[in-house]
Short mmCIF file of C-alpha atoms and ligand atoms in Angstrom, two decimals:
data_model
loop_
_atom_site.label_atom_id
_atom_site.label_comp_id
_atom_site.label_asym_id
_atom_site.label_seq_id
_atom_site.Cartn_x
_atom_site.Cartn_y
_atom_site.Cartn_z
CA MET L 1 70.23 -14.43 5.52
CA ARG L 2 67.75 -16.22 7.58
CA GLU L 3 68.18 -15.66 11.21
CA THR L 4 69.36 -18.97 12.88
CA GLY L 5 69.99 -20.09 16.33
CA ARG L 6 71.11 -23.18 17.65
CA PHE L 7 71.60 -25.45 20.91
CA ALA L 8 74.65 -27.67 20.31
CA PRO L 9 75.02 -30.17 23.56
CA SER L 10 77.60 -32.65 23.99
CA PRO L 11 76.35 -36.06 24.64
CA THR L 12 78.28 -36.68 27.49
CA GLY L 13 75.40 -36.59 29.67
CA PRO L 14 71.81 -35.90 29.99
CA LEU L 15 70.47 -32.34 30.14
CA HIS L 16 70.95 -30.91 33.65
CA ALA L 17 69.60 -27.54 34.88
CA GLY L 18 72.62 -25.48 33.34
CA SER L 19 72.43 -26.89 29.95
CA LEU L 20 68.52 -26.35 30.01
CA VAL L 21 69.32 -22.81 30.64
CA ALA L 22 71.28 -22.36 27.32
CA ALA L 23 68.65 -24.58 25.52
CA LEU L 24 65.72 -22.15 26.60
CA ALA L 25 67.86 -19.33 25.95
CA SER L 26 68.80 -20.11 22.44
CA TRP L 27 65.10 -21.01 21.57
CA LEU L 28 63.89 -17.99 22.88
CA ASP L 29 66.38 -15.88 21.29
CA VAL L 30 65.25 -17.39 17.92
CA ARG L 31 61.39 -17.19 18.52
CA ALA L 32 61.66 -13.74 19.73
CA ARG L 33 62.89 -12.64 16.10
CA GLY L 34 59.80 -13.89 14.29
CA PRO L 35 58.50 -17.04 12.65
CA GLN L 36 60.99 -16.60 9.99
CA ALA L 37 63.99 -17.37 12.06
CA ARG L 38 65.32 -20.94 12.76
CA TRP L 39 66.31 -23.07 15.76
CA LEU L 40 68.66 -25.88 15.02
CA VAL L 41 70.10 -28.31 17.29
CA ARG L 42 73.46 -30.06 17.01
CA ILE L 43 74.63 -33.02 18.75
CA GLU L 44 78.28 -32.15 19.27
CA ASP L 45 79.59 -35.91 19.30
CA ALA L 46 82.83 -35.01 17.40
CA ASP L 47 85.08 -35.74 20.58
CA THR L 48 83.91 -39.29 20.56
CA GLU L 49 85.76 -40.45 23.54
CA ARG L 50 83.87 -38.41 26.06
CA CYS L 51 80.26 -39.28 24.56
CA LEU L 52 78.17 -41.77 25.91
CA PRO L 53 76.13 -44.26 23.68
CA GLY L 54 72.35 -43.16 23.58
CA MET L 55 72.84 -39.79 25.52
CA GLY L 56 72.14 -37.68 22.24
CA GLU L 57 68.71 -39.36 21.76
CA ARG L 58 68.03 -39.06 25.48
CA ILE L 59 68.83 -35.41 25.18
CA LEU L 60 66.61 -34.73 22.28
CA GLN L 61 63.78 -36.43 24.26
CA GLN L 62 64.16 -34.23 27.25
CA LEU L 63 64.04 -31.16 24.81
CA ALA L 64 61.08 -32.59 23.34
CA ASP L 65 59.44 -33.10 26.50
CA CYS L 66 59.88 -29.40 27.42
CA ALA L 67 58.42 -28.54 23.93
CA LEU L 68 61.63 -27.33 22.86
CA LEU L 69 61.43 -28.76 19.22
CA PRO L 70 64.20 -27.81 16.53
CA ASP L 71 62.90 -26.50 13.03
CA GLU L 72 65.06 -28.99 11.16
CA PRO L 73 66.02 -32.51 11.94
CA PRO L 74 69.05 -32.53 14.57
CA VAL L 75 72.49 -32.78 12.88
CA TRP L 76 75.23 -35.19 14.58
CA GLN L 77 78.86 -33.98 14.22
CA THR L 78 80.01 -37.59 13.69
CA GLN L 79 78.32 -37.36 10.41
CA ARG L 80 80.00 -34.20 9.03
CA THR L 81 83.77 -35.46 9.41
CA ALA L 82 84.22 -34.73 5.74
CA HIS L 83 83.49 -30.97 6.44
CA TYR L 84 85.95 -30.68 9.02
CA GLU L 85 88.64 -32.55 6.94
CA ALA L 86 87.98 -29.92 4.14
CA ALA L 87 88.39 -27.23 6.58
CA LEU L 88 91.73 -28.42 8.01
CA GLY L 89 92.82 -29.16 4.48
CA ARG L 90 92.38 -25.42 3.50
CA LEU L 91 94.16 -23.98 6.73
CA LYS L 92 97.06 -26.55 5.97
CA ASP L 93 97.34 -25.19 2.41
CA ARG L 94 97.87 -21.61 3.62
CA GLY L 95 100.43 -22.85 6.11
CA LEU L 96 97.91 -22.04 8.90
CA ALA L 97 97.75 -25.54 10.30
CA TYR L 98 100.89 -27.77 11.20
CA PRO L 99 101.38 -31.16 13.09
CA CYS L 100 102.76 -31.24 16.58
CA GLY L 101 104.53 -34.16 18.25
CA CYS L 102 104.44 -32.79 21.82
CA SER L 103 103.18 -34.77 24.69
CA ARG L 104 101.93 -32.88 27.66
CA LYS L 105 105.29 -33.87 29.27
CA ASP L 106 107.22 -32.28 26.39
CA ILE L 107 104.94 -29.16 26.70
CA ASP L 108 105.51 -28.77 30.42
CA GLU L 109 109.19 -29.14 30.12
CA ALA L 110 109.43 -26.57 27.26
CA LEU L 111 107.64 -24.28 29.62
CA ALA L 112 109.63 -24.99 32.61
CA ARG L 113 112.59 -24.25 30.35
CA LEU L 114 111.09 -21.07 29.55
CA GLY L 115 110.26 -20.07 33.01
CA GLN L 116 106.36 -20.36 32.22
CA ARG L 117 103.89 -22.16 34.45
CA HIS L 118 100.63 -23.28 33.35
CA GLU L 119 98.00 -20.20 33.38
CA ARG L 120 94.49 -19.88 32.28
CA HIS L 121 92.54 -22.68 34.03
CA GLY L 122 95.72 -24.99 34.13
CA GLU L 123 95.59 -24.95 30.52
CA ARG L 124 99.01 -24.97 28.98
CA VAL L 125 99.88 -22.08 26.53
CA TYR L 126 101.60 -24.14 23.52
CA PRO L 127 105.31 -22.85 23.40
CA GLY L 128 105.44 -23.27 19.61
CA THR L 129 108.04 -26.28 19.83
CA CYS L 130 106.82 -27.62 16.59
CA ARG L 131 106.17 -24.78 14.34
CA ASP L 132 109.31 -25.28 12.39
CA GLY L 133 109.03 -29.23 12.13
CA LEU L 134 108.23 -32.31 14.21
CA HIS L 135 111.93 -32.74 15.28
CA GLY L 136 111.79 -36.72 14.43
CA LYS L 137 108.54 -37.00 16.77
CA PRO L 138 105.30 -38.60 15.43
CA ALA L 139 102.58 -36.12 14.86
CA ARG L 140 100.10 -36.07 17.75
CA ALA L 141 97.88 -33.37 16.66
CA TRP L 142 97.31 -30.65 14.23
CA ARG L 143 97.41 -26.99 15.84
CA PHE L 144 96.28 -23.64 14.42
CA ALA L 145 99.17 -21.27 13.81
CA THR L 146 97.76 -18.53 15.56
CA GLU L 147 100.56 -16.31 15.64
CA LYS L 148 101.11 -16.66 12.16
CA PHE L 149 97.59 -15.86 11.33
CA GLU L 150 97.31 -12.82 13.74
CA ALA L 151 100.29 -11.41 11.95
CA SER L 152 98.27 -11.09 8.79
CA GLN L 153 95.71 -9.35 10.98
CA PRO L 154 94.99 -5.72 11.98
CA PRO L 155 97.26 -5.26 15.36
CA GLY L 156 95.80 -5.71 18.81
CA GLU L 157 93.72 -7.93 20.81
CA LEU L 158 90.72 -9.83 19.33
CA CYS L 159 87.66 -7.87 20.52
CA PHE L 160 83.93 -8.87 20.16
CA THR L 161 80.91 -7.53 21.99
CA ASP L 162 78.72 -10.09 23.88
CA ARG L 163 74.88 -9.13 24.10
CA ARG L 164 74.79 -9.74 27.71
CA LEU L 165 78.45 -9.61 29.00
CA GLY L 166 79.35 -6.42 26.87
CA ARG L 167 83.09 -6.08 25.33
CA GLN L 168 85.39 -8.77 25.72
CA ARG L 169 88.96 -9.10 24.53
CA GLN L 170 91.69 -11.59 24.35
CA ASP L 171 95.17 -11.86 23.06
CA VAL L 172 94.79 -15.18 21.76
CA SER L 173 98.64 -15.76 20.93
CA ARG L 174 99.58 -14.65 24.59
CA GLU L 175 96.80 -16.26 26.36
CA VAL L 176 95.88 -19.44 24.42
CA GLY L 177 98.83 -20.11 21.93
CA ASP L 178 98.66 -22.41 19.05
CA PHE L 179 95.53 -24.33 19.77
CA VAL L 180 94.61 -27.93 18.64
CA LEU L 181 92.28 -28.74 15.66
CA ARG L 182 92.55 -32.20 15.67
CA ARG L 183 94.03 -35.02 17.60
CA ALA L 184 96.15 -37.23 15.48
CA ASP L 185 94.29 -40.40 16.65
CA GLY L 186 91.25 -38.91 14.92
CA PRO L 187 88.92 -36.95 17.17
CA TRP L 188 88.20 -33.36 16.02
CA ALA L 189 88.64 -30.58 18.70
CA TYR L 190 85.51 -28.57 19.75
CA GLN L 191 86.91 -25.33 18.17
CA LEU L 192 87.33 -26.53 14.71
CA ALA L 193 84.02 -28.57 14.48
CA VAL L 194 82.16 -25.68 16.00
CA VAL L 195 83.11 -23.10 13.75
CA VAL L 196 82.70 -25.23 10.38
CA ASP L 197 79.13 -26.34 11.62
CA ASP L 198 78.03 -22.67 12.73
CA ALA L 199 79.18 -21.29 9.26
CA GLU L 200 77.79 -24.23 7.23
CA GLN L 201 74.54 -24.34 9.12
CA GLY L 202 74.44 -20.49 8.62
CA VAL L 203 73.99 -19.63 12.62
CA THR L 204 73.62 -15.91 12.85
CA ASP L 205 73.43 -15.77 16.55
CA VAL L 206 75.03 -18.20 19.18
CA VAL L 207 73.44 -18.22 22.61
CA ARG L 208 75.40 -20.48 24.82
CA GLY L 209 76.53 -20.73 28.57
CA GLU L 210 78.96 -18.27 29.94
CA ASP L 211 81.50 -20.85 30.43
CA LEU L 212 82.33 -20.97 26.86
CA THR L 213 82.65 -17.22 26.43
CA ASP L 214 86.45 -17.73 26.87
CA ASN L 215 86.47 -19.87 23.65
CA THR L 216 84.83 -17.07 21.41
CA ALA L 217 87.94 -15.31 20.52
CA ARG L 218 89.62 -18.37 19.14
CA GLN L 219 86.49 -19.48 17.39
CA ILE L 220 86.28 -15.71 15.60
CA LEU L 221 90.06 -15.97 14.63
CA LEU L 222 89.37 -19.61 12.79
CA GLN L 223 86.21 -17.76 10.94
CA ARG L 224 88.44 -15.08 9.75
CA ALA L 225 91.05 -17.69 8.83
CA LEU L 226 88.45 -19.78 6.96
CA GLY L 227 86.57 -16.82 5.47
CA PHE L 228 83.31 -17.53 7.59
CA PRO L 229 81.09 -14.66 8.98
CA THR L 230 81.18 -14.05 12.74
CA PRO L 231 77.83 -14.49 14.21
CA THR L 232 76.56 -12.59 17.26
CA TYR L 233 77.08 -13.88 20.50
CA LEU L 234 75.26 -14.03 24.06
CA HIS L 235 76.58 -16.14 26.88
CA THR L 236 74.07 -17.05 29.53
CA PRO L 237 74.42 -16.90 33.15
CA LEU L 238 75.63 -20.01 34.51
CA VAL L 239 73.86 -22.34 37.41
CA ARG L 240 76.23 -22.92 40.25
CA ALA L 241 76.49 -26.23 42.24
CA ALA L 242 76.16 -26.16 46.11
CA ASP L 243 79.82 -25.65 46.48
CA GLY L 244 79.66 -22.52 44.23
CA ASP L 245 81.36 -24.30 41.15
CA LYS L 246 79.59 -24.23 37.62
CA LEU L 247 77.21 -27.00 37.35
CA SER L 248 78.48 -29.47 35.07
CA LYS L 249 78.10 -33.06 33.81
CA GLN L 250 81.62 -33.56 35.01
CA ASN L 251 80.67 -32.62 38.67
CA GLY L 252 77.75 -34.91 38.58
CA ALA L 253 74.88 -32.18 37.96
CA ALA L 254 71.74 -34.48 38.12
CA ALA L 255 69.59 -34.99 34.98
CA ILE L 256 66.66 -32.66 34.84
CA ASP L 257 63.49 -34.75 35.28
CA THR L 258 61.35 -34.29 32.23
CA GLY L 259 59.07 -37.64 32.93
CA THR L 260 55.94 -35.71 33.47
CA PRO L 261 54.50 -32.48 31.95
CA ALA L 262 54.52 -31.03 35.45
CA ALA L 263 58.11 -31.95 36.21
CA ALA L 264 59.29 -30.43 32.66
CA LEU L 265 57.29 -27.13 33.33
CA ALA L 266 59.29 -27.00 36.79
CA ALA L 267 62.56 -27.69 35.19
CA LEU L 268 62.01 -24.90 32.53
CA ASP L 269 60.57 -22.74 35.10
CA ALA L 270 63.79 -23.00 37.20
CA ALA L 271 65.66 -22.48 33.97
CA ALA L 272 63.65 -19.30 33.18
CA ARG L 273 64.53 -17.63 36.58
CA VAL L 274 67.99 -18.04 35.86
CA LEU L 275 67.41 -15.80 32.65
CA GLY L 276 65.50 -13.29 34.97
CA LEU L 277 62.11 -14.31 33.37
CA ARG L 278 59.03 -14.40 35.36
CA PRO L 279 57.69 -17.78 36.59
CA ALA L 280 55.17 -19.35 34.34
CA ALA L 281 52.26 -19.25 36.99
CA ALA L 282 52.56 -15.63 36.92
CA ALA L 283 51.61 -15.64 33.13
CA ALA L 284 49.02 -18.49 34.04
CA ALA L 285 50.64 -20.90 31.75
CA ALA L 286 49.76 -24.46 32.41
CA ASP L 287 52.18 -26.14 30.25
CA CYS L 288 55.50 -25.72 28.53
CA THR L 289 54.16 -24.58 25.31
CA GLY L 290 52.33 -21.78 27.05
CA ALA L 291 55.14 -20.91 29.30
CA LEU L 292 57.55 -20.69 26.59
CA ALA L 293 55.08 -18.45 24.57
CA SER L 294 54.75 -16.07 27.49
CA TRP L 295 58.78 -15.93 27.89
CA VAL L 296 59.27 -14.82 24.35
CA PRO L 297 57.98 -11.12 24.72
CA GLU L 298 60.00 -10.83 27.85
CA TRP L 299 63.00 -12.31 26.26
CA ARG L 300 62.86 -9.60 23.44
CA ALA L 301 62.39 -6.88 26.24
CA LEU L 302 65.28 -8.11 28.38
CA TYR L 303 68.08 -9.14 25.76
CA ASN L 304 67.22 -6.80 22.99
CA SER L 305 66.59 -9.27 20.25
CA ARG L 306 65.84 -7.57 16.76
CA PRO L 307 62.34 -8.03 16.51
N1 LIG C 1 79.00 -28.89 23.01
C1 LIG C 1 79.46 -27.60 23.90
C2 LIG C 1 78.92 -27.91 25.38
O1 LIG C 1 78.04 -28.94 25.40
C3 LIG C 1 78.56 -26.18 23.36
C4 LIG C 1 79.18 -25.71 22.14
C5 LIG C 1 78.49 -24.35 21.87
O2 LIG C 1 77.52 -24.09 22.14
O3 LIG C 1 79.19 -23.74 21.35
O4 LIG C 1 79.20 -27.47 26.01
#
């Protein structure tokens, strides 16, 4: 299979210093593999409520300003809903997806009855209320039958090796529960969309921010349930805001300035530093293209890509 990497931004805001790190890292990882490898860009606008109009185009322009050009036309998730529909259909047919009528309040009350509090970053571990039916409530979401699927798998926690962080493990049933695949009012959940897209685009190597590490076990379970191959994973270091929190669009991370070639090079340089790469000046690189080329062998040495 042709080695394929991707950058998959959500158009909820412009590229900021943190998301540029993921873009640069995924680009370098592909280029370090040689000319046959492909770098794709996918605009993750499946969760339409959080997306801002025109932001996908703005991100593509920021990437282009940094000379980060995809090898194929970008894909937009909103144009791919038939694929998600088909995947959900396959899970339903096998009894691995079920409708859930619980509101947040219902889930909180059920958890309180069970003596459980919110764990995992304040997220609720779904207590399984609707596994045996909707109890007369209208469906609000489709959930993955995590426990049922895991029962068909070898026992034990789900393990994978991250190329930077090493061995990772998660007991998905206990730590996450039956997660949402689609909300009944339409939007597709990130977990389902990303798994379907990575598989159908032939993505072999996922490189993305460390904040997403925690989603990987869920995605591997879904890949197995849908009969898709599992790519390799590398989660990149996060850029911290002044208060130590992860820099994100939600906490108002500033858009990177790519308005001039010098500004774009400075933004790339800052991203490269986070990845442990030398500044462009050290390689006498005068523009983004030159800087990118200088980092390819460094990336290969640092992150041990297959040449
Ligand atoms: N769309 C996700 C984000 O912007 C990234 C998804 C991924 O790389 O798997 O956080």
